[in-house]
mmCIF file of C-alpha atoms in Angstrom:
data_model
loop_
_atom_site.group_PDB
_atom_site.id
_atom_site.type_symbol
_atom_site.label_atom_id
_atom_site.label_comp_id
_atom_site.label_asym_id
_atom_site.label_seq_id
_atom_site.Cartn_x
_atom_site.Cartn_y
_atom_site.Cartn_z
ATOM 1 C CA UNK C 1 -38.096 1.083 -59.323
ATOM 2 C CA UNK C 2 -37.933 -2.353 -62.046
ATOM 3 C CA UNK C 3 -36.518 -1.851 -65.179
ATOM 4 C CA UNK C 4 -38.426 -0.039 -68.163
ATOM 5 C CA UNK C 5 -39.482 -3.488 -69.528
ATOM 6 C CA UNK C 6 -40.397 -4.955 -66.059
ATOM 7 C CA UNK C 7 -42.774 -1.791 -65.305
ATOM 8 C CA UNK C 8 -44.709 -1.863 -68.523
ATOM 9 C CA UNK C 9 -45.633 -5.574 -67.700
ATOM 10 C CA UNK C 10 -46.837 -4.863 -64.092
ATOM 11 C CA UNK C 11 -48.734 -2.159 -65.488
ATOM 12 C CA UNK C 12 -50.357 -4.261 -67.998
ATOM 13 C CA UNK C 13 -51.517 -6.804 -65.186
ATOM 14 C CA UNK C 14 -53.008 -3.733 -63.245
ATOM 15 C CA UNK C 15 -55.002 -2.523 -65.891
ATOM 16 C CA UNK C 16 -56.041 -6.224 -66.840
ATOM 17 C CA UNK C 17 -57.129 -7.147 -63.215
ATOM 18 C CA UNK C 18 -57.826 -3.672 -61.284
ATOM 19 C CA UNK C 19 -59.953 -1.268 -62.736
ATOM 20 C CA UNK C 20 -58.981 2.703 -61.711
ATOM 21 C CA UNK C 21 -55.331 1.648 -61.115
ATOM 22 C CA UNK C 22 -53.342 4.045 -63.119
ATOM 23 C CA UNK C 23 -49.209 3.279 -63.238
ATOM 24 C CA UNK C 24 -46.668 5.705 -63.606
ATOM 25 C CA UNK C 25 -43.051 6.137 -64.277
ATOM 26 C CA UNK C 26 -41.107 8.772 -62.066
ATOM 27 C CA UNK C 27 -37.395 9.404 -61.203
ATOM 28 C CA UNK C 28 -35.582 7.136 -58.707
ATOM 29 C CA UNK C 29 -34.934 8.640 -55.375
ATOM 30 C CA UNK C 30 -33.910 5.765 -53.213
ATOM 31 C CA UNK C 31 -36.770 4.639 -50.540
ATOM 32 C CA UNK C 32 -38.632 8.379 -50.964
ATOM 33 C CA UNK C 33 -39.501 7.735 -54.752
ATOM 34 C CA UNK C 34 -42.877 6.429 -52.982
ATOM 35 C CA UNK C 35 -44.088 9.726 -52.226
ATOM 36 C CA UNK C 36 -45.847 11.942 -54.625
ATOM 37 C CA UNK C 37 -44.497 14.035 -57.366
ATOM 38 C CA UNK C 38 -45.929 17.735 -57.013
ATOM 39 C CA UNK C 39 -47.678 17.242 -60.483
ATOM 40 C CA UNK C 40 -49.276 13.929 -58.744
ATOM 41 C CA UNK C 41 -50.265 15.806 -55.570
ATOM 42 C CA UNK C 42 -52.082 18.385 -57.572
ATOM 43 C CA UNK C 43 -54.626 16.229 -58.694
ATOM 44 C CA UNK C 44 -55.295 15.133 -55.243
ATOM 45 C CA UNK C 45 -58.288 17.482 -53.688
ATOM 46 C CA UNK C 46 -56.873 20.367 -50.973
ATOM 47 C CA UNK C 47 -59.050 18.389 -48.666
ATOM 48 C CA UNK C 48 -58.020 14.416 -48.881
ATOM 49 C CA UNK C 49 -55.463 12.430 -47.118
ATOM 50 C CA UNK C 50 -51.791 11.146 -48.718
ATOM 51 C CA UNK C 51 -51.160 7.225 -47.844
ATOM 52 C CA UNK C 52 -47.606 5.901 -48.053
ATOM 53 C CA UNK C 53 -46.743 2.465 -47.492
ATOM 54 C CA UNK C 54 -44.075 0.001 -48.299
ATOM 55 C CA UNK C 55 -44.527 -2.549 -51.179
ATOM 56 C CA UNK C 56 -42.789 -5.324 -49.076
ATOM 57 C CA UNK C 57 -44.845 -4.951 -46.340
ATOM 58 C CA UNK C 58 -48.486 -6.608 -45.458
ATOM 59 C CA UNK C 59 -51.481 -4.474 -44.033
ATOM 60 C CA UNK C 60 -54.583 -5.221 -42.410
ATOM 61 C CA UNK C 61 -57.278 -4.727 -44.201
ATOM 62 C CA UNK C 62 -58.842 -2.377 -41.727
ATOM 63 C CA UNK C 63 -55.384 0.000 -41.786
ATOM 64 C CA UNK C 64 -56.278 2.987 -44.140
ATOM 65 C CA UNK C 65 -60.248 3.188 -42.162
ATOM 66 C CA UNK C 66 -58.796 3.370 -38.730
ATOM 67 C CA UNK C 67 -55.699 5.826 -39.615
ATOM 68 C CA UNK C 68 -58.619 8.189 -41.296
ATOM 69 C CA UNK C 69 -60.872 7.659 -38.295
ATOM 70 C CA UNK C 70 -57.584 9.078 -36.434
ATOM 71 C CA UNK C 71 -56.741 12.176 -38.243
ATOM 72 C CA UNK C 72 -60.651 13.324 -38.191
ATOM 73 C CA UNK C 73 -60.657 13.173 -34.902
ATOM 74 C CA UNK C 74 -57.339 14.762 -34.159
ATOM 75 C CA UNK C 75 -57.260 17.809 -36.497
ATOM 76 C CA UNK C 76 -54.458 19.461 -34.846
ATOM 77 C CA UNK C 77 -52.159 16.214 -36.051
ATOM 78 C CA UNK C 78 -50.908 16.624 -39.478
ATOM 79 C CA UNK C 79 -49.360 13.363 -40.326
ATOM 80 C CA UNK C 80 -50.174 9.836 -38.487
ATOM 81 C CA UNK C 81 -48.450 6.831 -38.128
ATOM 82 C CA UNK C 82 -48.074 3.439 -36.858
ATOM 83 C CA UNK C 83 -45.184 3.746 -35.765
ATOM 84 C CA UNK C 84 -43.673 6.751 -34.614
ATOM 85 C CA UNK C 85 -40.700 7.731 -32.216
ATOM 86 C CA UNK C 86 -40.606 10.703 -30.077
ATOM 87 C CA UNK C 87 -38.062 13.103 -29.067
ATOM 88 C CA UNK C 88 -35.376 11.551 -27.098
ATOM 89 C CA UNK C 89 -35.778 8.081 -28.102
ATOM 90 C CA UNK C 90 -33.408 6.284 -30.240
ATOM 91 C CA UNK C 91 -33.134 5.193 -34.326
ATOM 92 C CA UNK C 92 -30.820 1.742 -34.924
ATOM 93 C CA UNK C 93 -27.693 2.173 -36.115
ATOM 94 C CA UNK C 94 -27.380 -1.575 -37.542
ATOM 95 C CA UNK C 95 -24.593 -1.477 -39.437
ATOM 96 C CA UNK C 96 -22.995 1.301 -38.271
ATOM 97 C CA UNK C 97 -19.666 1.944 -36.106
ATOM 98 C CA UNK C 98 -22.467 5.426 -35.480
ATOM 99 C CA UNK C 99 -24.376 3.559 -33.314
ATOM 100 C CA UNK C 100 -27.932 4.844 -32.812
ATOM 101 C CA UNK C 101 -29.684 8.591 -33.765
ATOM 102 C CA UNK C 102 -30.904 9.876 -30.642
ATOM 103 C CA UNK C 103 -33.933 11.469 -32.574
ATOM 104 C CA UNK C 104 -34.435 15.018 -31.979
ATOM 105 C CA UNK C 105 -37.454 15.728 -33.878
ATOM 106 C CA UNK C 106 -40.822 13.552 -33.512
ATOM 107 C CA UNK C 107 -40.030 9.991 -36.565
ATOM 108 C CA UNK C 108 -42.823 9.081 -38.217
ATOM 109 C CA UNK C 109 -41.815 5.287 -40.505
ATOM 110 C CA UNK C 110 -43.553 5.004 -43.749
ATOM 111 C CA UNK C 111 -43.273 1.097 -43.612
ATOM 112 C CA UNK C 112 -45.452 0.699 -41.154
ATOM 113 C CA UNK C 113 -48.146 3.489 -42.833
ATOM 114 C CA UNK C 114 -48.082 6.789 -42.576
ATOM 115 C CA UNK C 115 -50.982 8.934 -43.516
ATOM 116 C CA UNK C 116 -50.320 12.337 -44.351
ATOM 117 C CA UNK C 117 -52.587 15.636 -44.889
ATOM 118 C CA UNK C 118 -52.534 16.972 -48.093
ATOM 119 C CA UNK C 119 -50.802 20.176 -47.537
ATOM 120 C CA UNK C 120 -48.239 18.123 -45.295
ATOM 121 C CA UNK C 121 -46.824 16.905 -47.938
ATOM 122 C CA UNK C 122 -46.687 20.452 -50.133
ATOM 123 C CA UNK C 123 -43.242 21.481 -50.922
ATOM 124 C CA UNK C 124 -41.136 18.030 -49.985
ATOM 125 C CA UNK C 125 -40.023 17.840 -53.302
ATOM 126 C CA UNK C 126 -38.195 20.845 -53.196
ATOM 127 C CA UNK C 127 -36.716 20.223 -49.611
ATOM 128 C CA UNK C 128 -36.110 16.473 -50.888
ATOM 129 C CA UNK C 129 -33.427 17.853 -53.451
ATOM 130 C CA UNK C 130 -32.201 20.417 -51.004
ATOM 131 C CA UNK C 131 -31.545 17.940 -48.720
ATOM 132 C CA UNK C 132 -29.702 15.566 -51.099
ATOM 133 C CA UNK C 133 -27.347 18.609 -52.010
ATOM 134 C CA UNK C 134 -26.400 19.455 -48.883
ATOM 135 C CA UNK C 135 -26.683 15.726 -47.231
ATOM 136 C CA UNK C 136 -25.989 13.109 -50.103
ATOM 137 C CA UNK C 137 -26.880 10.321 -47.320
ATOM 138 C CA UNK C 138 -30.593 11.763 -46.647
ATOM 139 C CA UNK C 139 -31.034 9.661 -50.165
ATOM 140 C CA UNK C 140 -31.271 6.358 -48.138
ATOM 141 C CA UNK C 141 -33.119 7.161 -45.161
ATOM 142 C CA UNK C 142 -36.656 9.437 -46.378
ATOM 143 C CA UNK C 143 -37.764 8.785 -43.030
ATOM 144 C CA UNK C 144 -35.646 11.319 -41.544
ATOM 145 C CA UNK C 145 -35.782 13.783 -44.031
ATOM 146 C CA UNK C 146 -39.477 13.538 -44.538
ATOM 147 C CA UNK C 147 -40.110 14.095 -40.826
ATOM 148 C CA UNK C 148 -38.001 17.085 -40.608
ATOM 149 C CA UNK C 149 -39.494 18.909 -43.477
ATOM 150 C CA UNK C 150 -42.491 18.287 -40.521
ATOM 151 C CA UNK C 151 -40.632 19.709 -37.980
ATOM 152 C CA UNK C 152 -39.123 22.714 -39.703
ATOM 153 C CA UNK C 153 -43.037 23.820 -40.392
ATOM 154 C CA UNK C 154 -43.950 23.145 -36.964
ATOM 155 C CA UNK C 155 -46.177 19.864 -37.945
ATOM 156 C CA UNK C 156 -47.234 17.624 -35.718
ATOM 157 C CA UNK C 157 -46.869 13.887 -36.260
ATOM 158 C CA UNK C 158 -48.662 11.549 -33.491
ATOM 159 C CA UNK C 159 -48.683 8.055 -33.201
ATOM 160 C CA UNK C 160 -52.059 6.447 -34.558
ATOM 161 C CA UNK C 161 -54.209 4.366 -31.526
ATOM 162 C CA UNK C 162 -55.561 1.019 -33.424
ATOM 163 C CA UNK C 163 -58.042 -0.730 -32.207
ATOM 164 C CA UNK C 164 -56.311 -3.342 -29.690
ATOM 165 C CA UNK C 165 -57.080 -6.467 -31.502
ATOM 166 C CA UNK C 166 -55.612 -5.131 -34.948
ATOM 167 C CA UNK C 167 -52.058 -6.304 -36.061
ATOM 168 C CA UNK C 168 -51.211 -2.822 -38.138
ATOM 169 C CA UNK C 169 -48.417 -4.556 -40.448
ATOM 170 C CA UNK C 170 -46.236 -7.325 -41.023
ATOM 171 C CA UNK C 171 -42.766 -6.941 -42.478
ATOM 172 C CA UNK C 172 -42.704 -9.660 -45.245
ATOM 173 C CA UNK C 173 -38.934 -9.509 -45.627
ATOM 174 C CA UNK C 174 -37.596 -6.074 -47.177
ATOM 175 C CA UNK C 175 -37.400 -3.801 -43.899
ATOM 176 C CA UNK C 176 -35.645 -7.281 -42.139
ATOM 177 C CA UNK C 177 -33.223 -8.260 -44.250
ATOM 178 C CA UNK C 178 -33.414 -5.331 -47.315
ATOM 179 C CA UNK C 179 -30.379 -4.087 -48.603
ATOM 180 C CA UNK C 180 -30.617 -0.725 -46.402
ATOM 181 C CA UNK C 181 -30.590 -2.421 -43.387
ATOM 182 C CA UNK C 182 -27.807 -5.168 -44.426
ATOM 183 C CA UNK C 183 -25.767 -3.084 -46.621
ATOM 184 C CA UNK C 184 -25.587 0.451 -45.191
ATOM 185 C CA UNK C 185 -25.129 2.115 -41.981
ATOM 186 C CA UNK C 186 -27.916 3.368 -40.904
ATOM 187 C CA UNK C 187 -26.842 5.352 -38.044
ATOM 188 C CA UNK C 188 -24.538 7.371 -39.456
ATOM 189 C CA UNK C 189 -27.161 8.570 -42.659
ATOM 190 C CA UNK C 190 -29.773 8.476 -39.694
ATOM 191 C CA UNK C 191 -27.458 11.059 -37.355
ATOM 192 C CA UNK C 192 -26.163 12.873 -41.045
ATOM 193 C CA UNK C 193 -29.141 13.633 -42.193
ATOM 194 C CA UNK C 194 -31.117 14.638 -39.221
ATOM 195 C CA UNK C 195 -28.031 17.070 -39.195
ATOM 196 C CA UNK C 196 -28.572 18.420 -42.213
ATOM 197 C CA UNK C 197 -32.248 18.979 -41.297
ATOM 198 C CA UNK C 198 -31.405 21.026 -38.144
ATOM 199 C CA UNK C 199 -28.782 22.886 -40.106
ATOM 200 C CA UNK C 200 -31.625 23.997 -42.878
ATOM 201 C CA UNK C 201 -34.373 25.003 -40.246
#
C-alpha cells in the first residue's frame, strides 16, 4: 500500500530478520488489497485455511491456534471470525447522514481476524471487480462485499468461541481513528454496497 521505494525497504528488513517471509507487490484495492490474488491462492493447498488480518491491529499470540481449533471442529462453517454480526443487527454509520446498515446477510470483520477456507475465498476476485462496477463505494468497505460473495454461495460464517480468558485483538489506532472511519460515511457505502450484493445474487 507504501510507495514503490517504501515497499522494497520493508521487504529488505523481512528477508534480513524473518526467514520464509516472501513480499509482494499487487494492485491497490482500498482495505480488500489484503486478501489474496487468485495466482496467490493457487499455491495455497485445496485443503489449508486463508488468514486475514489488519496491519494496525495487535493479536494474541494464541489467535490463529484457537480460530483453527474452531473451524475443525465446525466443518459445516466456512469462514470464522472474531467478530461477526448477524442478521438483523446493525453496521455504524459514523459519518454518515445514512445512519446505520441494518445487515441483512451474516458480517464477518477482517480486523478483528477472520479465517477463511480455502475454497471460500475462490472466485472473490472476480466478484470484487464486479462489485466495484456496479457499486463504486463497495471499494471502501471489503467487509461487506466479502461477506456477500458468502452469502450469495450459501456460506456460512459463525462467530469464533475463544477461550474466556483470551483478549482476541486490540485496535492500535487505524480502525479508531483511520481515515475510513473519520473521512467517509460509512453507512451509506455500508447500506450501497450491501445493495449491490443483493441486487447480484
Amino acid at each position: 500500500m507504501g510507495d514503490n521505494g517504501t515497499m522494497a525497504a520493508v521487504s529488505e528488513q523481512l528477508k534480513e530478520n524473518h526467514l520464509g517471509v516472501h513480499v509482494e507487490l499487487v494492485p491497490e484495492h482500498g482495505p480488500g488489497t489484503k486478501y489474496p490474488t487468485p495466482a496467490q491462492l493457487n499455491q495455497v493447498p485445496a485443503n489449508a485455511f486463508v488468514l486475514i488480518v489488519d496491519d494496525d491491529w495487535s493479536y494474541t499470540p494464541t489467535l490463529i491456534e484457537q480460530m483453527v481449533r474452531f473451524m475443525t471442529t465446525h466443518p459445516t462453517v466456512d469462514a470464522g471470525g472474531i467478530f461477526v454480526r448477524g442478521v438483523g443487527e446493525k453496521a455504524p454509520g459514523y459519518q454518515s447522514e445514512c445512519g446505520d446498515t441494518l445487515v441483512k446477510y451474516a458480517l464477518g470483520y477482517a480486523s478483528n481476524g477472520l479465517l477463511f477456507r480455502k475454497f471460500a475465498l475462490d472466485g472473490l476476485d472476480q466478484f470484487r471487480e464486479r462489485m466495484l462496477n456496479l457499486e463504486p463505494q463497495c471499494k471502501f468497505v471489503d467487509d461487506m462485499y466479502v461477506s456477500g460473495f458468502q452469502h450469495m454461495h450459501g456460506r456460512k460464517i459463525a462467530k469464533v468461541e475463544l477461550d474466556a480468558q483470551t483478549e482476541a485483538s486490540v485496535d492500535l489506532g487505524g480502525g479508531k481513528d483511520g481515515a475510513l472511519r473519520t473521512h467517509h460515511k460509512r453507512g451509506c457505502e455500508n447500506t450501497a454496497c450491501q445493495n449491490a450484493v443483493l441486487r447480484s445474487v
